Amino acid sequence: GAVVSQHPSRVICKSGTSVKIECRSLDFQATTMFWYRQFPKKSLMLMATSNEGSKATYEQGVEKDKFLINHASLTLSTLTVTSAHPEDSSFYICSAQGGGKEKLFFGSGTQLSVL
Amino acid sequence: KQEVTQIPAALSVPEGENLVLNCSFTDSAIYNLQWFRQDPGKGLTSLLLIQSSQREQTSGRLNASLDKSSGRSTLYIAASQPGDSATYLCAAGTSGSRLTFGEGTQLTVNP
């Protein structure tokens, strides 16, 4: 089956620093990637949709200058949390679609803790 | 705005029992309905995808049904095993492959 790799799996950073999370499709070309945020025991909330080579489309209430998304190639999308604050602490998950597949394939998630 | 609700929030059953997880959605204009499994601190694994024109999908011990008109889907797990313990999420798919997730049912299967 299709594989999506997300890195890092866990990151702890100081308040005010920026953190980059990578999402890679390993065996297919991902024309579209999605970034989600999940709070403990809560559902996944879609943050943004990115298509290769174009600007990401952000969901209402998501600050695009806070959460920078780059989808520069068909196999890689990055989410950068800029000037992180403790309220940004959360579980972030990416998913990818492409290769003629309708299903979405999810990364293993990144637990971000901002001190 | 689509809203997805899952009942129960948590479920604990003895090994071998058959069980049903429920999912309801407010907007019936969906493209598909998907069920996922999530282990603690991990990403999602797709279990079943039901197209809007379909009534059910089966994979091994899992069977998912979809009733668009009533805005409901169920996931049936037969002969549950301890390895089935996880959180099960349903998600309603709309245009552009956007998914709206429920909050999940946390399942514990006791040996």
PDB file of C-alpha atoms in Angstrom:
ATOM      1  CA  GLY A   1       0.000   0.000   0.000  1.00  0.00           C
ATOM      2  CA  ALA A   2       0.943   3.650  -0.346  1.00  0.00           C
ATOM      3  CA  VAL A   3       3.247   5.047   2.315  1.00  0.00           C
ATOM      4  CA  VAL A   4       3.373   8.541   3.728  1.00  0.00           C
ATOM      5  CA  SER A   5       6.294   9.414   5.968  1.00  0.00           C
ATOM      6  CA  GLN A   6       6.026  12.244   8.475  1.00  0.00           C
ATOM      7  CA  HIS A   7       9.005  13.614  10.378  1.00  0.00           C
ATOM      8  CA  PRO A   8       9.713  14.289  13.166  1.00  0.00           C
ATOM      9  CA  SER A   9       7.385  12.139  15.220  1.00  0.00           C
ATOM     10  CA  ARG A  10       7.906  14.256  18.291  1.00  0.00           C
ATOM     11  CA  VAL A  11       9.419  17.699  18.875  1.00  0.00           C
ATOM     12  CA  ILE A  12       9.828  19.850  21.945  1.00  0.00           C
ATOM     13  CA  CYS A  13      10.747  23.487  21.441  1.00  0.00           C
ATOM     14  CA  LYS A  14      10.951  26.751  23.307  1.00  0.00           C
ATOM     15  CA  SER A  15       8.323  29.411  22.934  1.00  0.00           C
ATOM     16  CA  GLY A  16       9.158  31.805  20.092  1.00  0.00           C
ATOM     17  CA  THR A  17      11.053  29.327  17.949  1.00  0.00           C
ATOM     18  CA  SER A  18       9.896  27.900  14.621  1.00  0.00           C
ATOM     19  CA  VAL A  19       9.364  24.237  13.908  1.00  0.00           C
ATOM     20  CA  LYS A  20       9.233  22.517  10.530  1.00  0.00           C
ATOM     21  CA  ILE A  21       7.340  19.271   9.950  1.00  0.00           C
ATOM     22  CA  GLU A  22       7.874  17.240   6.789  1.00  0.00           C
ATOM     23  CA  CYS A  23       5.422  14.995   5.002  1.00  0.00           C
ATOM     24  CA  ARG A  24       6.659  12.763   2.197  1.00  0.00           C
ATOM     25  CA  SER A  25       4.847  10.364  -0.107  1.00  0.00           C
ATOM     26  CA  LEU A  26       7.323   7.540  -0.592  1.00  0.00           C
ATOM     27  CA  ASP A  27       5.890   5.519  -3.433  1.00  0.00           C
ATOM     28  CA  PHE A  28       3.485   7.793  -5.273  1.00  0.00           C
ATOM     29  CA  GLN A  29       3.211  11.365  -6.467  1.00  0.00           C
ATOM     30  CA  ALA A  30       0.965  13.337  -4.149  1.00  0.00           C
ATOM     31  CA  THR A  31      -0.860  15.983  -6.107  1.00  0.00           C
ATOM     32  CA  THR A  32      -2.703  17.095  -2.999  1.00  0.00           C
ATOM     33  CA  MET A  33      -1.671  17.063   0.629  1.00  0.00           C
ATOM     34  CA  PHE A  34      -3.702  17.949   3.695  1.00  0.00           C
ATOM     35  CA  TRP A  35      -2.607  19.123   7.116  1.00  0.00           C
ATOM     36  CA  TYR A  36      -4.670  18.367  10.208  1.00  0.00           C
ATOM     37  CA  ARG A  37      -4.433  19.268  13.855  1.00  0.00           C
ATOM     38  CA  GLN A  38      -5.731  17.018  16.625  1.00  0.00           C
ATOM     39  CA  PHE A  39      -6.255  17.800  20.298  1.00  0.00           C
ATOM     40  CA  PRO A  40      -6.377  14.953  22.848  1.00  0.00           C
ATOM     41  CA  LYS A  41      -9.496  12.828  22.472  1.00  0.00           C
ATOM     42  CA  LYS A  42     -10.801  15.179  19.804  1.00  0.00           C
ATOM     43  CA  SER A  43     -11.374  14.891  16.095  1.00  0.00           C
ATOM     44  CA  LEU A  44      -8.929  15.921  13.415  1.00  0.00           C
ATOM     45  CA  MET A  45      -9.416  19.492  12.282  1.00  0.00           C
ATOM     46  CA  LEU A  46      -8.401  20.309   8.719  1.00  0.00           C
ATOM     47  CA  MET A  47      -5.970  23.213   8.696  1.00  0.00           C
ATOM     48  CA  ALA A  48      -5.114  23.557   5.028  1.00  0.00           C
ATOM     49  CA  THR A  49      -5.020  21.897   1.636  1.00  0.00           C
ATOM     50  CA  SER A  50      -1.945  22.173  -0.526  1.00  0.00           C
ATOM     51  CA  ASN A  51      -1.534  21.384  -4.190  1.00  0.00           C
ATOM     52  CA  GLU A  52       1.894  20.960  -5.700  1.00  0.00           C
ATOM     53  CA  GLY A  53       3.246  24.201  -7.068  1.00  0.00           C
ATOM     54  CA  SER A  54       0.482  26.457  -5.791  1.00  0.00           C
ATOM     55  CA  LYS A  55      -0.377  28.286  -2.604  1.00  0.00           C
ATOM     56  CA  ALA A  56      -2.125  26.397   0.134  1.00  0.00           C
ATOM     57  CA  THR A  57      -5.787  26.932   0.851  1.00  0.00           C
ATOM     58  CA  TYR A  58      -6.355  27.548   4.536  1.00  0.00           C
ATOM     59  CA  GLU A  59      -9.477  26.746   6.514  1.00  0.00           C
ATOM     60  CA  GLN A  60     -11.335  29.527   8.229  1.00  0.00           C
ATOM     61  CA  GLY A  61      -9.660  30.559  11.464  1.00  0.00           C
ATOM     62  CA  VAL A  62      -6.234  29.156  10.568  1.00  0.00           C
ATOM     63  CA  GLU A  63      -3.541  31.826  10.408  1.00  0.00           C
ATOM     64  CA  LYS A  64      -1.579  31.380   7.198  1.00  0.00           C
ATOM     65  CA  ASP A  65       1.320  33.486   8.476  1.00  0.00           C
ATOM     66  CA  LYS A  66       1.486  31.315  11.572  1.00  0.00           C
ATOM     67  CA  PHE A  67       1.315  27.975   9.813  1.00  0.00           C
ATOM     68  CA  LEU A  68       3.401  28.158   6.647  1.00  0.00           C
ATOM     69  CA  ILE A  69       2.780  25.369   4.160  1.00  0.00           C
ATOM     70  CA  ASN A  70       5.007  24.594   1.222  1.00  0.00           C
ATOM     71  CA  HIS A  71       4.295  21.906  -1.361  1.00  0.00           C
ATOM     72  CA  ALA A  72       7.262  22.396  -3.661  1.00  0.00           C
ATOM     73  CA  SER A  73       7.375  18.914  -5.123  1.00  0.00           C
ATOM     74  CA  LEU A  74       5.036  16.025  -5.809  1.00  0.00           C
ATOM     75  CA  THR A  75       6.472  14.057  -2.927  1.00  0.00           C
ATOM     76  CA  LEU A  76       7.058  16.628  -0.213  1.00  0.00           C
ATOM     77  CA  SER A  77       4.987  19.106   1.756  1.00  0.00           C
ATOM     78  CA  THR A  78       6.181  20.995   4.812  1.00  0.00           C
ATOM     79  CA  LEU A  79       4.341  22.726   7.626  1.00  0.00           C
ATOM     80  CA  THR A  80       6.282  25.363   9.552  1.00  0.00           C
ATOM     81  CA  VAL A  81       4.857  26.578  12.834  1.00  0.00           C
ATOM     82  CA  THR A  82       6.363  30.045  13.193  1.00  0.00           C
ATOM     83  CA  SER A  83       7.047  31.721  16.537  1.00  0.00           C
ATOM     84  CA  ALA A  84       5.494  28.796  18.353  1.00  0.00           C
ATOM     85  CA  HIS A  85       3.600  29.348  21.584  1.00  0.00           C
ATOM     86  CA  PRO A  86       2.324  26.835  24.157  1.00  0.00           C
ATOM     87  CA  GLU A  87      -1.179  26.986  22.649  1.00  0.00           C
ATOM     88  CA  ASP A  88       0.293  25.588  19.418  1.00  0.00           C
ATOM     89  CA  SER A  89       1.103  22.368  21.241  1.00  0.00           C
ATOM     90  CA  SER A  90      -0.858  19.655  19.507  1.00  0.00           C
ATOM     91  CA  PHE A  91      -0.695  16.554  17.338  1.00  0.00           C
ATOM     92  CA  TYR A  92      -0.258  17.437  13.673  1.00  0.00           C
ATOM     93  CA  ILE A  93      -1.014  14.898  10.934  1.00  0.00           C
ATOM     94  CA  CYS A  94      -0.571  15.099   7.180  1.00  0.00           C
ATOM     95  CA  SER A  95      -2.307  13.110   4.499  1.00  0.00           C
ATOM     96  CA  ALA A  96      -1.628  12.720   0.827  1.00  0.00           C
ATOM     97  CA  GLN A  97      -3.625  11.843  -2.224  1.00  0.00           C
ATOM     98  CA  GLY A  98      -2.397  10.986  -5.674  1.00  0.00           C
ATOM     99  CA  GLY A  99      -1.196   8.212  -7.925  1.00  0.00           C
ATOM    100  CA  GLY A 100      -4.722   7.672  -9.173  1.00  0.00           C
ATOM    101  CA  LYS A 101      -5.901   6.641  -5.720  1.00  0.00           C
ATOM    102  CA  GLU A 102      -9.034   8.089  -4.166  1.00  0.00           C
ATOM    103  CA  LYS A 103      -8.075   7.050  -0.661  1.00  0.00           C
ATOM    104  CA  LEU A 104      -6.100   9.378   1.520  1.00  0.00           C
ATOM    105  CA  PHE A 105      -2.951   8.037   3.130  1.00  0.00           C
ATOM    106  CA  PHE A 106      -1.910   9.477   6.448  1.00  0.00           C
ATOM    107  CA  GLY A 107       1.442  10.139   8.015  1.00  0.00           C
ATOM    108  CA  SER A 108       2.185   8.883  11.512  1.00  0.00           C
ATOM    109  CA  GLY A 109       1.773  12.325  13.041  1.00  0.00           C
ATOM    110  CA  THR A 110       3.966  14.801  14.910  1.00  0.00           C
ATOM    111  CA  GLN A 111       3.468  15.603  18.574  1.00  0.00           C
ATOM    112  CA  LEU A 112       4.543  19.218  19.106  1.00  0.00           C
ATOM    113  CA  SER A 113       5.149  20.464  22.616  1.00  0.00           C
ATOM    114  CA  VAL A 114       6.000  24.139  23.075  1.00  0.00           C
ATOM    115  CA  LEU A 115       7.470  25.048  26.438  1.00  0.00           C
TER     116      LEU A 115
ATOM    117  CA  LYS B   1     -21.390  23.109   7.751  1.00  0.00           C
ATOM    118  CA  GLN B   2     -20.896  19.363   8.028  1.00  0.00           C
ATOM    119  CA  GLU B   3     -20.846  17.932  11.543  1.00  0.00           C
ATOM    120  CA  VAL B   4     -19.977  14.342  12.335  1.00  0.00           C
ATOM    121  CA  THR B   5     -20.897  12.659  15.594  1.00  0.00           C
ATOM    122  CA  GLN B   6     -19.788   9.265  16.862  1.00  0.00           C
ATOM    123  CA  ILE B   7     -21.496   7.215  19.520  1.00  0.00           C
ATOM    124  CA  PRO B   8     -20.406   5.828  21.909  1.00  0.00           C
ATOM    125  CA  ALA B   9     -17.321   7.855  22.807  1.00  0.00           C
ATOM    126  CA  ALA B  10     -15.831   4.805  24.492  1.00  0.00           C
ATOM    127  CA  LEU B  11     -16.643   1.118  24.512  1.00  0.00           C
ATOM    128  CA  SER B  12     -15.194  -1.802  26.461  1.00  0.00           C
ATOM    129  CA  VAL B  13     -16.082  -5.361  25.470  1.00  0.00           C
ATOM    130  CA  PRO B  14     -14.845  -8.878  26.186  1.00  0.00           C
ATOM    131  CA  GLU B  15     -12.896 -10.679  23.494  1.00  0.00           C
ATOM    132  CA  GLY B  16     -15.038 -12.483  20.928  1.00  0.00           C
ATOM    133  CA  GLU B  17     -17.986 -10.124  21.110  1.00  0.00           C
ATOM    134  CA  ASN B  18     -19.535  -8.603  18.011  1.00  0.00           C
ATOM    135  CA  LEU B  19     -19.934  -4.845  18.199  1.00  0.00           C
ATOM    136  CA  VAL B  20     -21.296  -1.846  16.339  1.00  0.00           C
ATOM    137  CA  LEU B  21     -19.907   1.655  16.215  1.00  0.00           C
ATOM    138  CA  ASN B  22     -22.181   4.473  15.106  1.00  0.00           C
ATOM    139  CA  CYS B  23     -21.508   7.578  13.072  1.00  0.00           C
ATOM    140  CA  SER B  24     -23.955  10.302  12.043  1.00  0.00           C
ATOM    141  CA  PHE B  25     -23.480  13.314   9.792  1.00  0.00           C
ATOM    142  CA  THR B  26     -25.634  16.388   9.298  1.00  0.00           C
ATOM    143  CA  ASP B  27     -25.170  17.082   5.579  1.00  0.00           C
ATOM    144  CA  SER B  28     -26.132  14.170   3.336  1.00  0.00           C
ATOM    145  CA  ALA B  29     -24.371  15.686   0.310  1.00  0.00           C
ATOM    146  CA  ILE B  30     -21.273  13.598   0.766  1.00  0.00           C
ATOM    147  CA  TYR B  31     -18.970  11.974  -1.770  1.00  0.00           C
ATOM    148  CA  ASN B  32     -17.997   9.134   0.517  1.00  0.00           C
ATOM    149  CA  LEU B  33     -17.803   7.976   4.097  1.00  0.00           C
ATOM    150  CA  GLN B  34     -14.603   6.551   5.502  1.00  0.00           C
ATOM    151  CA  TRP B  35     -13.674   4.654   8.621  1.00  0.00           C
ATOM    152  CA  PHE B  36     -10.192   4.892  10.097  1.00  0.00           C
ATOM    153  CA  ARG B  37      -8.321   3.325  12.937  1.00  0.00           C
ATOM    154  CA  GLN B  38      -5.931   5.344  15.117  1.00  0.00           C
ATOM    155  CA  ASP B  39      -3.578   3.827  17.667  1.00  0.00           C
ATOM    156  CA  PRO B  40      -2.379   6.070  20.553  1.00  0.00           C
ATOM    157  CA  GLY B  41       0.024   8.750  19.340  1.00  0.00           C
ATOM    158  CA  LYS B  42      -0.082   7.444  15.808  1.00  0.00           C
ATOM    159  CA  GLY B  43      -1.493   8.415  12.452  1.00  0.00           C
ATOM    160  CA  LEU B  44      -4.575   6.994  10.794  1.00  0.00           C
ATOM    161  CA  THR B  45      -5.035   3.730   8.981  1.00  0.00           C
ATOM    162  CA  SER B  46      -7.834   3.594   6.438  1.00  0.00           C
ATOM    163  CA  LEU B  47     -10.193   0.682   7.085  1.00  0.00           C
ATOM    164  CA  LEU B  48     -13.114   1.075   4.715  1.00  0.00           C
ATOM    165  CA  LEU B  49     -14.299   3.641   2.183  1.00  0.00           C
ATOM    166  CA  ILE B  50     -17.934   3.683   1.088  1.00  0.00           C
ATOM    167  CA  GLN B  51     -18.838   5.702  -1.959  1.00  0.00           C
ATOM    168  CA  SER B  52     -22.026   7.771  -1.745  1.00  0.00           C
ATOM    169  CA  SER B  53     -23.708   5.416  -4.225  1.00  0.00           C
ATOM    170  CA  GLN B  54     -22.865   2.329  -2.162  1.00  0.00           C
ATOM    171  CA  ARG B  55     -24.650   0.835   0.827  1.00  0.00           C
ATOM    172  CA  GLU B  56     -21.836  -1.107   2.436  1.00  0.00           C
ATOM    173  CA  GLN B  57     -18.258  -2.316   2.255  1.00  0.00           C
ATOM    174  CA  THR B  58     -16.640  -5.347   3.834  1.00  0.00           C
ATOM    175  CA  SER B  59     -13.071  -6.196   4.694  1.00  0.00           C
ATOM    176  CA  GLY B  60     -12.399  -9.302   6.734  1.00  0.00           C
ATOM    177  CA  ARG B  61     -14.175  -8.999  10.093  1.00  0.00           C
ATOM    178  CA  LEU B  62     -15.207  -5.424   9.353  1.00  0.00           C
ATOM    179  CA  ASN B  63     -18.402  -4.312   7.679  1.00  0.00           C
ATOM    180  CA  ALA B  64     -19.417  -0.694   7.198  1.00  0.00           C
ATOM    181  CA  SER B  65     -22.838   0.459   6.069  1.00  0.00           C
ATOM    182  CA  LEU B  66     -24.021   3.807   4.795  1.00  0.00           C
ATOM    183  CA  ASP B  67     -27.507   5.323   4.782  1.00  0.00           C
ATOM    184  CA  LYS B  68     -27.144   8.747   3.195  1.00  0.00           C
ATOM    185  CA  SER B  69     -30.764   9.720   3.547  1.00  0.00           C
ATOM    186  CA  SER B  70     -30.699   9.320   7.309  1.00  0.00           C
ATOM    187  CA  GLY B  71     -27.136  10.585   7.647  1.00  0.00           C
ATOM    188  CA  ARG B  72     -25.819   7.453   9.327  1.00  0.00           C
ATOM    189  CA  SER B  73     -23.055   4.934   9.017  1.00  0.00           C
ATOM    190  CA  THR B  74     -22.181   1.955  11.165  1.00  0.00           C
ATOM    191  CA  LEU B  75     -19.017  -0.067  11.547  1.00  0.00           C
ATOM    192  CA  TYR B  76     -19.596  -3.655  12.535  1.00  0.00           C
ATOM    193  CA  ILE B  77     -16.691  -5.623  14.001  1.00  0.00           C
ATOM    194  CA  ALA B  78     -17.182  -9.356  14.249  1.00  0.00           C
ATOM    195  CA  ALA B  79     -15.480 -11.586  16.793  1.00  0.00           C
ATOM    196  CA  SER B  80     -13.507  -8.766  18.365  1.00  0.00           C
ATOM    197  CA  GLN B  81      -9.884  -9.334  19.420  1.00  0.00           C
ATOM    198  CA  PRO B  82      -7.594  -7.469  21.850  1.00  0.00           C
ATOM    199  CA  GLY B  83      -5.635  -6.262  18.815  1.00  0.00           C
ATOM    200  CA  ASP B  84      -8.736  -4.377  17.705  1.00  0.00           C
ATOM    201  CA  SER B  85      -8.303  -1.997  20.648  1.00  0.00           C
ATOM    202  CA  ALA B  86      -7.858   1.485  19.197  1.00  0.00           C
ATOM    203  CA  THR B  87      -9.795   4.635  18.414  1.00  0.00           C
ATOM    204  CA  TYR B  88     -12.092   4.376  15.421  1.00  0.00           C
ATOM    205  CA  LEU B  89     -12.828   7.523  13.466  1.00  0.00           C
ATOM    206  CA  CYS B  90     -15.400   8.090  10.792  1.00  0.00           C
ATOM    207  CA  ALA B  91     -15.087  10.894   8.294  1.00  0.00           C
ATOM    208  CA  ALA B  92     -17.493  12.351   5.759  1.00  0.00           C
ATOM    209  CA  GLY B  93     -15.844  13.174   2.467  1.00  0.00           C
ATOM    210  CA  THR B  94     -16.898  16.116   0.353  1.00  0.00           C
ATOM    211  CA  SER B  95     -15.559  17.774  -2.780  1.00  0.00           C
ATOM    212  CA  GLY B  96     -11.830  18.157  -3.119  1.00  0.00           C
ATOM    213  CA  SER B  97     -11.249  15.143  -0.878  1.00  0.00           C
ATOM    214  CA  ARG B  98     -11.909  17.228   2.203  1.00  0.00           C
ATOM    215  CA  LEU B  99     -12.798  15.118   5.207  1.00  0.00           C
ATOM    216  CA  THR B 100     -14.840  16.079   8.252  1.00  0.00           C
ATOM    217  CA  PHE B 101     -14.022  13.798  11.152  1.00  0.00           C
ATOM    218  CA  GLY B 102     -15.977  12.672  14.164  1.00  0.00           C
ATOM    219  CA  GLU B 103     -14.323  12.612  17.581  1.00  0.00           C
ATOM    220  CA  GLY B 104     -13.948   8.873  17.492  1.00  0.00           C
ATOM    221  CA  THR B 105     -14.935   5.846  19.534  1.00  0.00           C
ATOM    222  CA  GLN B 106     -12.245   4.497  21.825  1.00  0.00           C
ATOM    223  CA  LEU B 107     -12.560   0.713  21.784  1.00  0.00           C
ATOM    224  CA  THR B 108     -11.032  -1.607  24.346  1.00  0.00           C
ATOM    225  CA  VAL B 109     -11.286  -5.359  23.812  1.00  0.00           C
ATOM    226  CA  ASN B 110     -10.448  -7.241  26.980  1.00  0.00           C
ATOM    227  CA  PRO B 111      -8.812 -10.694  26.804  1.00  0.00           C
TER     228      PRO B 111
END
